[in-house]
mmCIF file of C-alpha atoms in Angstrom:
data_model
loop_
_atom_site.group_PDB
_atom_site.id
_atom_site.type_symbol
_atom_site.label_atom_id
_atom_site.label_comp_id
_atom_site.label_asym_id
_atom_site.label_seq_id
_atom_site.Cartn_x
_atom_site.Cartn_y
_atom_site.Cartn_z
ATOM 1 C CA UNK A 1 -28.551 -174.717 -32.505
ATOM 2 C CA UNK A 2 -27.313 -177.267 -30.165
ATOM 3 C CA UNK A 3 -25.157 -180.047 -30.697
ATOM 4 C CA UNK A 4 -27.757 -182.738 -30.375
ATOM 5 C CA UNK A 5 -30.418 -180.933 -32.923
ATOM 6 C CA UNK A 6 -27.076 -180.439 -35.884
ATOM 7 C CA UNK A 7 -26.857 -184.274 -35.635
ATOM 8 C CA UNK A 8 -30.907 -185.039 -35.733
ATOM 9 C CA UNK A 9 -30.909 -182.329 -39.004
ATOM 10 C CA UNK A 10 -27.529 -183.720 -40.828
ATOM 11 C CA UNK A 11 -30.115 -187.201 -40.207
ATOM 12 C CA UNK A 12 -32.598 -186.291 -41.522
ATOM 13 C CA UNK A 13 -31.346 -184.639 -44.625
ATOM 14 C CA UNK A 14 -28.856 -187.882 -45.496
ATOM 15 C CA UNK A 15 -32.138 -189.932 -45.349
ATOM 16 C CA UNK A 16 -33.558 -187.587 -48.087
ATOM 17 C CA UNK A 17 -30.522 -187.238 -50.034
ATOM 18 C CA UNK A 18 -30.203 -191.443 -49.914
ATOM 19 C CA UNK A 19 -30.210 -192.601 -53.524
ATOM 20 C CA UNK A 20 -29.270 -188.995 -55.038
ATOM 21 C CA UNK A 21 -25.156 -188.724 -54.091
ATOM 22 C CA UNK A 22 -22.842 -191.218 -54.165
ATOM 23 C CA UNK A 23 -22.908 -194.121 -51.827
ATOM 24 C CA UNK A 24 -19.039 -193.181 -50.315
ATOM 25 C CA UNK A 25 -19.928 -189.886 -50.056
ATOM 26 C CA UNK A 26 -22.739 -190.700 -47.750
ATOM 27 C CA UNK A 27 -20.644 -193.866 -45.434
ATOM 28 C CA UNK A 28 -18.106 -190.018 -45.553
ATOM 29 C CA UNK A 29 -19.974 -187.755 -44.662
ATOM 30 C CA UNK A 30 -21.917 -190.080 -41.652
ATOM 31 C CA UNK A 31 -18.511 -190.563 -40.225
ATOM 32 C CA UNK A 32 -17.524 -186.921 -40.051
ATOM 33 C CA UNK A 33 -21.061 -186.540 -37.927
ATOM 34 C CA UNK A 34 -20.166 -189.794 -35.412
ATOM 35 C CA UNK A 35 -16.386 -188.298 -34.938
ATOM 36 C CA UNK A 36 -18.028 -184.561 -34.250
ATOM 37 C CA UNK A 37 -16.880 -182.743 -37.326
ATOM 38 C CA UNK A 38 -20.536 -181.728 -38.289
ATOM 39 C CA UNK A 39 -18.942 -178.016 -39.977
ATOM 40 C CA UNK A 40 -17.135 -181.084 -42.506
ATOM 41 C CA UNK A 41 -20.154 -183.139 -43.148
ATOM 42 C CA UNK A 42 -22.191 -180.033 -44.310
ATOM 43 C CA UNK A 43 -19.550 -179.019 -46.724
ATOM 44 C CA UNK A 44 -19.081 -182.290 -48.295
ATOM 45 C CA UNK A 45 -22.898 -182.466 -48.846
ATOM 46 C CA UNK A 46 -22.817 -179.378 -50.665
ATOM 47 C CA UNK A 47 -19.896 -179.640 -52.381
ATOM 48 C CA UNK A 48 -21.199 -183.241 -53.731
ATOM 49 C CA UNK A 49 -24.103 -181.059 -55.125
ATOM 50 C CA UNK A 50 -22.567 -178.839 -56.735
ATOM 51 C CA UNK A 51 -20.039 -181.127 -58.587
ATOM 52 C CA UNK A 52 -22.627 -183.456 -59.877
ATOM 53 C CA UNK A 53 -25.662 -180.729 -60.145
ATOM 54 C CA UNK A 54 -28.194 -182.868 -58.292
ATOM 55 C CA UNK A 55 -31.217 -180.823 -57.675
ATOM 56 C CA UNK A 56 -32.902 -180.150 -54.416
ATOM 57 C CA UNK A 57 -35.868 -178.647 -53.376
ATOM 58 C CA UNK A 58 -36.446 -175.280 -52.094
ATOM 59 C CA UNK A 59 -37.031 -176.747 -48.454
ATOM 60 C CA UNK A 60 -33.825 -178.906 -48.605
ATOM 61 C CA UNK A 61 -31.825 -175.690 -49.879
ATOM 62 C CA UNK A 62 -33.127 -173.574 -46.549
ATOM 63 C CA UNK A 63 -32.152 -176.695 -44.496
ATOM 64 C CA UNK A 64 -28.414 -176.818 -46.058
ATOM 65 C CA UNK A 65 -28.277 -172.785 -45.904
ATOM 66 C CA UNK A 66 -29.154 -173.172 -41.924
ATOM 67 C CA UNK A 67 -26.536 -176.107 -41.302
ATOM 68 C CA UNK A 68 -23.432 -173.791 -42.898
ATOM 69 C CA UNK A 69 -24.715 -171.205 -40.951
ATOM 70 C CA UNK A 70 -24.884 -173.202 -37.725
ATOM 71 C CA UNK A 71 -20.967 -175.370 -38.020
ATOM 72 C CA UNK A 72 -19.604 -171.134 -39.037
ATOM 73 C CA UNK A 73 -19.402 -171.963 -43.081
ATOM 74 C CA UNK A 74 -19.815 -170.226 -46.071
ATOM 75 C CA UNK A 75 -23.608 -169.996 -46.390
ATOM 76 C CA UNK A 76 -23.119 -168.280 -49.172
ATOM 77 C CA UNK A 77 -22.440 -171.906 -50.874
ATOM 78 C CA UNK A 78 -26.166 -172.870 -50.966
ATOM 79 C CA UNK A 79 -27.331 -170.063 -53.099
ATOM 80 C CA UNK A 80 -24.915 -172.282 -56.193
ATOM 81 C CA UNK A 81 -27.088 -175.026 -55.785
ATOM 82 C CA UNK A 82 -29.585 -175.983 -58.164
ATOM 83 C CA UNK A 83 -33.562 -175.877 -57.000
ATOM 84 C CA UNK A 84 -36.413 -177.442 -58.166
ATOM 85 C CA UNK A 85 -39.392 -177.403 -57.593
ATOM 86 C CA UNK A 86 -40.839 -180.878 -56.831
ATOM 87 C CA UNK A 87 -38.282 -184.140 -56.905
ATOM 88 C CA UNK A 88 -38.726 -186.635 -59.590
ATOM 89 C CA UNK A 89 -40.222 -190.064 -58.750
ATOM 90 C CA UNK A 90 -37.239 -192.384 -57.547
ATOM 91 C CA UNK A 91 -35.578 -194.281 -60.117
ATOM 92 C CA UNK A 92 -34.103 -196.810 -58.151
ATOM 93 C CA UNK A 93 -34.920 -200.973 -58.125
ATOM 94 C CA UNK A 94 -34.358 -203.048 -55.918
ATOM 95 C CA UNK A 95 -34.340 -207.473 -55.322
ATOM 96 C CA UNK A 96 -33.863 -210.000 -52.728
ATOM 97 C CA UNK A 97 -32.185 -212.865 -55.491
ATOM 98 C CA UNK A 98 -29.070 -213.847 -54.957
ATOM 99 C CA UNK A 99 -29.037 -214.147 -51.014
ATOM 100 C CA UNK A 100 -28.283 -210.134 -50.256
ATOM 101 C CA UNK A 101 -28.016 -211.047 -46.433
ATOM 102 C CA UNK A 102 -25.362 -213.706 -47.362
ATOM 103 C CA UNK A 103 -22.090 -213.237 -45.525
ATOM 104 C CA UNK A 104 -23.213 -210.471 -43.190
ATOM 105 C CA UNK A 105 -24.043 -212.679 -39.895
ATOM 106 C CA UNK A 106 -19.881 -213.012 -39.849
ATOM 107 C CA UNK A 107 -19.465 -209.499 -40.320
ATOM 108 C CA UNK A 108 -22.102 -207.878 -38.230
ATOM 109 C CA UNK A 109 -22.732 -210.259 -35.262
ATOM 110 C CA UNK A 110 -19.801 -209.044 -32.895
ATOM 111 C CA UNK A 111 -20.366 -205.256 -33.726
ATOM 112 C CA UNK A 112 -24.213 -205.242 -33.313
ATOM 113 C CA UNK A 113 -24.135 -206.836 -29.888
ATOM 114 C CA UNK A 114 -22.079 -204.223 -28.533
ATOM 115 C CA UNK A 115 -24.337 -201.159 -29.852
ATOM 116 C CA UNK A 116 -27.048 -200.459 -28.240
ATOM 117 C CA UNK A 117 -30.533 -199.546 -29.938
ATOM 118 C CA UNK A 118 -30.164 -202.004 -32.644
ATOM 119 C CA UNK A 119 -33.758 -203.490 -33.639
ATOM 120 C CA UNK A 120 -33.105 -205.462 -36.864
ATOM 121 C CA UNK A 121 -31.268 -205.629 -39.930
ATOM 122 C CA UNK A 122 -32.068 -206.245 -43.512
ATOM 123 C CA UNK A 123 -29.760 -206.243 -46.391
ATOM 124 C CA UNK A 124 -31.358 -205.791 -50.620
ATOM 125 C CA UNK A 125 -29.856 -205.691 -54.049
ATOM 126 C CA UNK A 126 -29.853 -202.489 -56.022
ATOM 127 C CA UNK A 127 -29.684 -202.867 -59.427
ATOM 128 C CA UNK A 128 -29.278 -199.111 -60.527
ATOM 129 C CA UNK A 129 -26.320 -196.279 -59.626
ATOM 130 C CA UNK A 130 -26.651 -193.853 -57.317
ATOM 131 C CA UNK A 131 -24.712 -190.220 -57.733
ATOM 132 C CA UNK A 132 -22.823 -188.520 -60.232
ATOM 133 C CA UNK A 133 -19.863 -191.066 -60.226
ATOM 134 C CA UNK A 134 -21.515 -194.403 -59.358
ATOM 135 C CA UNK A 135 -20.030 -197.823 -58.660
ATOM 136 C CA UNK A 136 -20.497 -201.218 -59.527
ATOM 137 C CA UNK A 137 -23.951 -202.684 -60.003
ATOM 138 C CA UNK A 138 -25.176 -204.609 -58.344
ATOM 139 C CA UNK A 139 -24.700 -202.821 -55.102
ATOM 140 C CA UNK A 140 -26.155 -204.526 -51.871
ATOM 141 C CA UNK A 141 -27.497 -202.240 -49.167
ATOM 142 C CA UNK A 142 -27.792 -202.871 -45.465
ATOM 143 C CA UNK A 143 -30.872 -201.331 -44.258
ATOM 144 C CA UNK A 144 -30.223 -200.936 -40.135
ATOM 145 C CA UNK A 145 -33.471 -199.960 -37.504
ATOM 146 C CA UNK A 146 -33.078 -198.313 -34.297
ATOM 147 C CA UNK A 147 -35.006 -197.295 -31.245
ATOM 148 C CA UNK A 148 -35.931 -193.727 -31.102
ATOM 149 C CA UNK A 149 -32.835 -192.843 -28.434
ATOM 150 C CA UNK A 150 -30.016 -194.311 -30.628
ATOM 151 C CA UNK A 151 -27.692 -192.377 -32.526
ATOM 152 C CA UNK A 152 -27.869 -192.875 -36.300
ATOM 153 C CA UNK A 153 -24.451 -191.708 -37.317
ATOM 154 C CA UNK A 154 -22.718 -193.502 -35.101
ATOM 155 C CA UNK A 155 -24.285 -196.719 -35.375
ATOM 156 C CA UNK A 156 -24.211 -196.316 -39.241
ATOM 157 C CA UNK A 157 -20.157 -195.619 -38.770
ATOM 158 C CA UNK A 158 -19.577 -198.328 -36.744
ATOM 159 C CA UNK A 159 -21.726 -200.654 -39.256
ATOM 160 C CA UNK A 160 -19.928 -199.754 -42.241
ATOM 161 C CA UNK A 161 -16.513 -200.000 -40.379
ATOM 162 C CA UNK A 162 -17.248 -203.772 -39.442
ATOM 163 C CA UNK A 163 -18.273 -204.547 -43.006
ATOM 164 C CA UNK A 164 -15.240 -203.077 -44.701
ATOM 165 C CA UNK A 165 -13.194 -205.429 -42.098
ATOM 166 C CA UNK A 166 -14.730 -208.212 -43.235
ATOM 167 C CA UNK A 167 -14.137 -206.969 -47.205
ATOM 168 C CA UNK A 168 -17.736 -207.009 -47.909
ATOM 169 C CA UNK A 169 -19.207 -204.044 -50.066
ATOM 170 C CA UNK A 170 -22.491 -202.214 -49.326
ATOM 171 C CA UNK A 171 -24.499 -198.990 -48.542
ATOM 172 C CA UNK A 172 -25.382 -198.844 -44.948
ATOM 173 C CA UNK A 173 -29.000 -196.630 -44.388
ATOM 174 C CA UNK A 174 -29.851 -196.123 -40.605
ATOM 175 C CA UNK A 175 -32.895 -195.212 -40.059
ATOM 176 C CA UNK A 176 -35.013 -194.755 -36.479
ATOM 177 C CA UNK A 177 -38.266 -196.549 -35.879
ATOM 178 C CA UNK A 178 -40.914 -194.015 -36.821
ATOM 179 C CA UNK A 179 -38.918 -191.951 -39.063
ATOM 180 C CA UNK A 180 -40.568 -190.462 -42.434
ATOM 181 C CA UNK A 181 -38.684 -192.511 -45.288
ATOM 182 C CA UNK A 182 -38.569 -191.229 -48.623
ATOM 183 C CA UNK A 183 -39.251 -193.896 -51.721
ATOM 184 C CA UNK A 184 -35.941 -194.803 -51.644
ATOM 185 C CA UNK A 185 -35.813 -196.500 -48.219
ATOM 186 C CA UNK A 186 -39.130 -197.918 -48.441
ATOM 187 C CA UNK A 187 -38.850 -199.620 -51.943
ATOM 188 C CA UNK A 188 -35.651 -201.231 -50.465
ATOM 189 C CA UNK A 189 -37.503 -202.711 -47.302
ATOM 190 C CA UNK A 190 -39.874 -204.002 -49.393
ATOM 191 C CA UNK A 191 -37.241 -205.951 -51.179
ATOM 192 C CA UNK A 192 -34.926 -206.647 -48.525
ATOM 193 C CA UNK A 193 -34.757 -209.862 -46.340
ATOM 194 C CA UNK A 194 -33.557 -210.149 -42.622
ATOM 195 C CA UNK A 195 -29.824 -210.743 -41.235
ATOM 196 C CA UNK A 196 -29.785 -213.556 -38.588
ATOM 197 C CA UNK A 197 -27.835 -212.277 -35.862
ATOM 198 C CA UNK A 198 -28.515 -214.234 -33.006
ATOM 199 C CA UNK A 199 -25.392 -215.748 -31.838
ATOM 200 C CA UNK A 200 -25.283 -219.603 -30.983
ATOM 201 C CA UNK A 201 -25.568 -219.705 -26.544
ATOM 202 C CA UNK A 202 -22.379 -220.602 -24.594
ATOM 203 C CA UNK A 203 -22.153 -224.294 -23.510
ATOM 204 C CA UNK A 204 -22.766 -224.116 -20.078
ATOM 205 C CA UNK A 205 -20.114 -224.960 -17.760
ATOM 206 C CA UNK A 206 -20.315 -228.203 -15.706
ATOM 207 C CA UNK A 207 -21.374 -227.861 -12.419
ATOM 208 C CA UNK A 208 -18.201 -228.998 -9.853
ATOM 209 C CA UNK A 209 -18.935 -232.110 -8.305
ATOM 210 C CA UNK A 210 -19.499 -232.183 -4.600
ATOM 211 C CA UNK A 211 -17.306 -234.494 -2.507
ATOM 212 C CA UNK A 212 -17.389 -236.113 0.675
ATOM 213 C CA UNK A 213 -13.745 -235.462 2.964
ATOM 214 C CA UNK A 214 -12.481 -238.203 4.897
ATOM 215 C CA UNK A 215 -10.643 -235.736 7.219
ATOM 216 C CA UNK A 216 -13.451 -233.139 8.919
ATOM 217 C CA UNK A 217 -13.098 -229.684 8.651
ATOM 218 C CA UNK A 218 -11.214 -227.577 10.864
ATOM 219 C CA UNK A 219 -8.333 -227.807 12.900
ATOM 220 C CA UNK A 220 -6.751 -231.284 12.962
ATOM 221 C CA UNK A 221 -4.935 -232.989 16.694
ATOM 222 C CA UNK A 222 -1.380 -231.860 17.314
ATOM 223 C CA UNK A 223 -0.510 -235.749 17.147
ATOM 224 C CA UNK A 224 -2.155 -236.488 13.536
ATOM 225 C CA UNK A 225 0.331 -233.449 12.025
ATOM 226 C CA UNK A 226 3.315 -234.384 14.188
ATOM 227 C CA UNK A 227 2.503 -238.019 12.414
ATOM 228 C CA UNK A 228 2.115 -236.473 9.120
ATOM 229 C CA UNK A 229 5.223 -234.247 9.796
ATOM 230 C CA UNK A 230 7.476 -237.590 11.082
ATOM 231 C CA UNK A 231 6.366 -239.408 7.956
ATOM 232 C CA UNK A 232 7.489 -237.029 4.956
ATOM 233 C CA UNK A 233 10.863 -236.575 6.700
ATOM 234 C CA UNK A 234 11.619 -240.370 7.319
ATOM 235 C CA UNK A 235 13.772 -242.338 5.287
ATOM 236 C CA UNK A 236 12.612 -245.105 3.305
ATOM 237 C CA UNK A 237 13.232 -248.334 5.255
ATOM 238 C CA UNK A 238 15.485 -251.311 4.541
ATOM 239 C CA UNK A 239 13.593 -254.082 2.720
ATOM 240 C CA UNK A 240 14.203 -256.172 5.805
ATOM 241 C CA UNK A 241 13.106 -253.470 7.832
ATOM 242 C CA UNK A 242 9.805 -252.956 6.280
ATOM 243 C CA UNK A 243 6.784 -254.480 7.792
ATOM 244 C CA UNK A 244 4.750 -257.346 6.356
ATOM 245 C CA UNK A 245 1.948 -256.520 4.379
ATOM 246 C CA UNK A 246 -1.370 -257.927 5.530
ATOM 247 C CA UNK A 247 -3.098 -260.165 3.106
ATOM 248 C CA UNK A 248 -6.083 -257.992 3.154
ATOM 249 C CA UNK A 249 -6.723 -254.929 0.772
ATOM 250 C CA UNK A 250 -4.501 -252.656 1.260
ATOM 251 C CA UNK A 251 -6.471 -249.672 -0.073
ATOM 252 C CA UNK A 252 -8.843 -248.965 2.651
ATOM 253 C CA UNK A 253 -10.081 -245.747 3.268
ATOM 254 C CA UNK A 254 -8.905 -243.971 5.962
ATOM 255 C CA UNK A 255 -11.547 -243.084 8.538
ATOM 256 C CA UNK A 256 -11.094 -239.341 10.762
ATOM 257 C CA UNK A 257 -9.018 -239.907 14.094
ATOM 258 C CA UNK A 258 -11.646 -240.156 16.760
ATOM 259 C CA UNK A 259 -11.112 -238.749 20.221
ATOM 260 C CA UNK A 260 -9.351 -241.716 21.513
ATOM 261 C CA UNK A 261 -6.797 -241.630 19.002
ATOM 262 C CA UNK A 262 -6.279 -238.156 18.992
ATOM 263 C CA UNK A 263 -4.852 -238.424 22.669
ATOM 264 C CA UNK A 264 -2.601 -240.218 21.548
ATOM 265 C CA UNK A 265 1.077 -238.398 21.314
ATOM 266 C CA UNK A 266 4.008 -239.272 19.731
ATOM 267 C CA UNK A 267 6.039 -238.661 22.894
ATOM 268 C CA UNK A 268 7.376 -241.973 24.836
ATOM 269 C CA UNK A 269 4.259 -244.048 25.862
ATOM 270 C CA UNK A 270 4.461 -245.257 29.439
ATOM 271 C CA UNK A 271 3.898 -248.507 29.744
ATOM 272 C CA UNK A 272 1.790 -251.085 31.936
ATOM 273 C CA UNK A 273 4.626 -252.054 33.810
ATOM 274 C CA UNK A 274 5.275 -247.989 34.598
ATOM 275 C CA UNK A 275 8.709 -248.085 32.752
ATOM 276 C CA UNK A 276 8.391 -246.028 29.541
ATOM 277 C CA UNK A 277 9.321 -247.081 26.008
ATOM 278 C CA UNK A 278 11.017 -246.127 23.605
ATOM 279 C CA UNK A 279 12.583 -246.702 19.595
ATOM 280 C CA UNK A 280 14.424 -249.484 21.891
ATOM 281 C CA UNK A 281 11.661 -251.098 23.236
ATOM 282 C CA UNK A 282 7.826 -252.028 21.589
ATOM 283 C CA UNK A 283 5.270 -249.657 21.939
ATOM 284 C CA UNK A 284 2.480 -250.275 24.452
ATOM 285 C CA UNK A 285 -1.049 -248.869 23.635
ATOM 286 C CA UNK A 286 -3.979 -248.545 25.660
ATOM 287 C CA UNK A 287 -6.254 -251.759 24.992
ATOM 288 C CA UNK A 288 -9.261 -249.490 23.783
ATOM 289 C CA UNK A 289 -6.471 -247.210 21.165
ATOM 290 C CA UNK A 290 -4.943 -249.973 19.955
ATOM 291 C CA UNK A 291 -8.375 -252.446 18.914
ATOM 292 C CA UNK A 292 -9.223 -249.488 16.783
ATOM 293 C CA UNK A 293 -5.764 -249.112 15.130
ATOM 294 C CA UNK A 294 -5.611 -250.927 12.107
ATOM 295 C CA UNK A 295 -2.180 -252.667 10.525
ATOM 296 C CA UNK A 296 -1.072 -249.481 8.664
ATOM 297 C CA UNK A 297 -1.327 -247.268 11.524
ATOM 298 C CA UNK A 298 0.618 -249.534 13.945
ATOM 299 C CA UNK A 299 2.934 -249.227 11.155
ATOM 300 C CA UNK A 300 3.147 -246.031 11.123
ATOM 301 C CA UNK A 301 3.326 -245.595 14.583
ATOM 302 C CA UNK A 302 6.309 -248.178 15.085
ATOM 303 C CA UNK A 303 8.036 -246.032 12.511
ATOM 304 C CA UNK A 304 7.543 -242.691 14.235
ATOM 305 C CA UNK A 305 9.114 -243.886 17.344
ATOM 306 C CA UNK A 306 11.789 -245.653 15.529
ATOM 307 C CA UNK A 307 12.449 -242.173 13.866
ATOM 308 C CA UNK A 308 12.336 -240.217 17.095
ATOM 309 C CA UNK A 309 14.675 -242.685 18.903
ATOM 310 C CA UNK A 310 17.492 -242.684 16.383
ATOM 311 C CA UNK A 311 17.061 -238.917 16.043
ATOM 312 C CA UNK A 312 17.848 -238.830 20.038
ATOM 313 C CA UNK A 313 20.614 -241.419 19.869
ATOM 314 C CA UNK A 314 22.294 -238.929 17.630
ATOM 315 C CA UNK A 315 21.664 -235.985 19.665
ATOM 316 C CA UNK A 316 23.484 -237.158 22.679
ATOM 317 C CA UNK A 317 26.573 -238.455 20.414
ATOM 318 C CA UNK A 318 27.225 -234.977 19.093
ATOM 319 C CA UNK A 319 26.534 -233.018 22.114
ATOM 320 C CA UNK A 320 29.975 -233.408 23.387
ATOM 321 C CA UNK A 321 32.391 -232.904 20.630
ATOM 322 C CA UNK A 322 32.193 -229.043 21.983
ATOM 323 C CA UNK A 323 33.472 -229.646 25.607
ATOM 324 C CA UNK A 324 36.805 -228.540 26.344
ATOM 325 C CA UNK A 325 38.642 -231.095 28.176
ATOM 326 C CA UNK A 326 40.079 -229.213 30.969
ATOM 327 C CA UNK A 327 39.185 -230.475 34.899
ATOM 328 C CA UNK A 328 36.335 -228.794 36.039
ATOM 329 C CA UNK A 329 36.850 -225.702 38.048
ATOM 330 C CA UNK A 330 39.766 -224.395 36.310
ATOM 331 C CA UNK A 331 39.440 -221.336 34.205
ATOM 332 C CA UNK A 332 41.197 -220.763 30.519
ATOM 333 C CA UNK A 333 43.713 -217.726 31.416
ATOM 334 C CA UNK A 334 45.117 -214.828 28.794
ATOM 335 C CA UNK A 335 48.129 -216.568 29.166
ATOM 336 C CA UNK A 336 47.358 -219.758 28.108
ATOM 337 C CA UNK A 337 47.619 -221.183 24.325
ATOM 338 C CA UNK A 338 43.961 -222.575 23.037
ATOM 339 C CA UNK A 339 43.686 -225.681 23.007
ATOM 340 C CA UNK A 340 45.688 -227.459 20.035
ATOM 341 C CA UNK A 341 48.582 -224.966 20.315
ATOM 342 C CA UNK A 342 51.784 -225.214 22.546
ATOM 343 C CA UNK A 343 53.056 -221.636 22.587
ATOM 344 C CA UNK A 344 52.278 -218.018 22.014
ATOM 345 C CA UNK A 345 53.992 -216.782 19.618
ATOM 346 C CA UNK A 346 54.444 -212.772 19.104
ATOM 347 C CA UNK A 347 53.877 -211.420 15.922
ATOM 348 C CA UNK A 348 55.630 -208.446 14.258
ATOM 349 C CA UNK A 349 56.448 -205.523 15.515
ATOM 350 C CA UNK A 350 53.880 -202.468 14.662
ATOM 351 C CA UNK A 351 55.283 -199.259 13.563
ATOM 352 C CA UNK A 352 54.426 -196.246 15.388
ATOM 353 C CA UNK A 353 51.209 -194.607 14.198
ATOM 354 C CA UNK A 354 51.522 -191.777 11.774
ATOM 355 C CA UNK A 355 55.456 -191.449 12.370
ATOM 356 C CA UNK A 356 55.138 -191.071 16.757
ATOM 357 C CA UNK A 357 56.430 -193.394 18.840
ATOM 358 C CA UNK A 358 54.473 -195.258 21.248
ATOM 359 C CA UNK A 359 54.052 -194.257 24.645
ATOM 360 C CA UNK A 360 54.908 -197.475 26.068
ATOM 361 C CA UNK A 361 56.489 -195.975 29.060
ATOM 362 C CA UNK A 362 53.686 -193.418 29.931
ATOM 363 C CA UNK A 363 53.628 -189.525 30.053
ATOM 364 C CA UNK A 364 52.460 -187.637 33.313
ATOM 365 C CA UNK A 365 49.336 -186.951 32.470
ATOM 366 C CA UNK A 366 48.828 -191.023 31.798
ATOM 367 C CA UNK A 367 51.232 -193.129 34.061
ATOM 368 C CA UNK A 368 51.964 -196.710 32.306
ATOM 369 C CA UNK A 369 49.875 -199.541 33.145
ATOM 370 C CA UNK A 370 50.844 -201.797 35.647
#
């Protein structure tokens, strides 16, 4: 017997043992099938017959003899129990009052969107015990349908798990759609109602807003990022310094440098005369460039230049603190002090490495220098 056709028997026979053991031992012994431990499940099923001397029928005896058999257990345990031979009508009533689905939606709506195979859910009142050592009484049951290629056990373990987080009380019954029920299940669908699960929809995010760039895409002209560049650097100007403010609006979009104004550089523009300017001097602009310029852009130009001319200014003023002053021509010799300093002076003497004396006077082998 393979692993698949245990699970579909151990089923099968909790479905017709629903109603006759206790309601614990039946959430046990459908967890010991969902973690594979089937050999566990059997015994526990037995052994909950024997201690409370439920009957079973000759049919469910052979079925429980197989299953020890199969899972390597005593088999010898099912010849203990006690046969009859035709089941009594079930005792068990059922009611919808009260609101038996109340408080499940909470408890049930993460964990049944994540199994798969889940068709509905219905949840019922039973008003009479169940097994040798019943509970509490009222006891609601959660009655849970599946497709035909789900796995009972597991969805039943993973049902009662989530209800027992949320500290609500019940019998869970799985059952697959088409399955034989015995009384017991169908008396309780008959009284049971249906759990809402449907889960409100996500708001939908807003849609990002589409927006129209002043600057066009790509690669902007050398002379609008060397303008860009100059102006972050730049010192804020004296108040004196700063240019008037036209009376216009002074929030005026800016409008993409067209081809005429992106020829023009930031270097020193040459002006009509052919002399060219600089920081020193105004700025000349081509006629056409400069009647498309507005006010803050020949600001911004005067600025840049202004920038670039004190920035060369400053240059030239520290490029000669590094000279030497010595005539040109004439070298520095080894035996003249640096500059600053009127004399050598000798330092002390250096003992002889490792205890010899220095051959300052030369050997054969290596005549002195000089």
């Amino acid at each position: 017997m393979d692993g698949q056709a245990l699970t579909d028997r151990l089923h099968h026979l909790l479905l017709a043992l629903a109603g006759r053991i206790d309601d614990d031992a039946s959430a046990a012994a459908r967890e010991l099938v969902a973690v594979a431990e089937p050999e566990r499940a059997v015994e526990l099923l037995v052994g909950c017959l024997l201690a409370g001397r439920i009957p079973v029928t000759s049919g469910e005896k052979y079925q429980l003899r197989q299953l020890l058999d199969a899972t390597r257990s005593a088999a010898a345990l099912a010849d203990r129990l006690t046969v009859i031979d035709e089941l009594p009508a079930d005792p068990h009533r059922f009611h919808d009052r009260d609101e038996p689905a109340n408080g499940l939606h909470e408890a049930l709506a993460l964990v049944v969107d994540r199994l798969a195979g889940v068709r509905s859910v219905r949840a019922t009142w039973r008003v009479t015990p169940a097994g040798a050592t019943p509970g509490a009484v009222p006891r609601r049951v959660v009655l849970v349908e599946l497709d035909r290629n789900a796995h009972p056990a597991a969805v039943g373990y993973q049902v009662a798990s989530a209800l027992r987080a949320g500290e609500t009380r019940a019998a869970v019954e799985v059952y697959r759609t088409g399955d034989e029920l015995p009384d017991y299940h169908r008396k309780a669908l008959a009284a049971a109602m249906p759990v809402r699960l449907e889960t409100a929809p996500a708001e939908e995010a807003p849609k990002p807003t589409r927006f129209r760039s002043l600057v066009p895409v790509g690669e902007a002209p050398k002379s609008v990022v060397e303008e860009a560049a100059a102006i972050e650097v730049s010192p804020e100007p004296a108040d004196d310094q700063r240019a008037e403010a036209p009376d216009g609006p002074q929030d005026e979009a800016v409008e993409p440098p067209t081809d005429d104004e992106a020829a023009v550089d930031v270097s020193p523009v040459v002006a009509e005369g052919g002399s060219a300017t600089t920081g020193d001097n105004p700025v000349r602009l081509p006629a056409a460039v400069d009647a498309k310029l507005t006010d803050r852009e020949r600001n911004l130009l005067a600025r840049l230049h202004e920038e670039l001319a004190q920035r060369e200014r400053g240059g030239r003023r520290e490029s000669g603190k590094w000279q030497l002053a010595r005539p040109a021509g004439e070298a520095l010799t080894a035996a003249d002090p640096a500059p600053g300093v009127t004399t050598w002076s000798a330092g002390p003497p250096v003992p002889a490495p490792n205890g010899y004396p220095h051959l300052s006077g030369g050997t054969s082998a290596f005549p002195p220098n000089g």
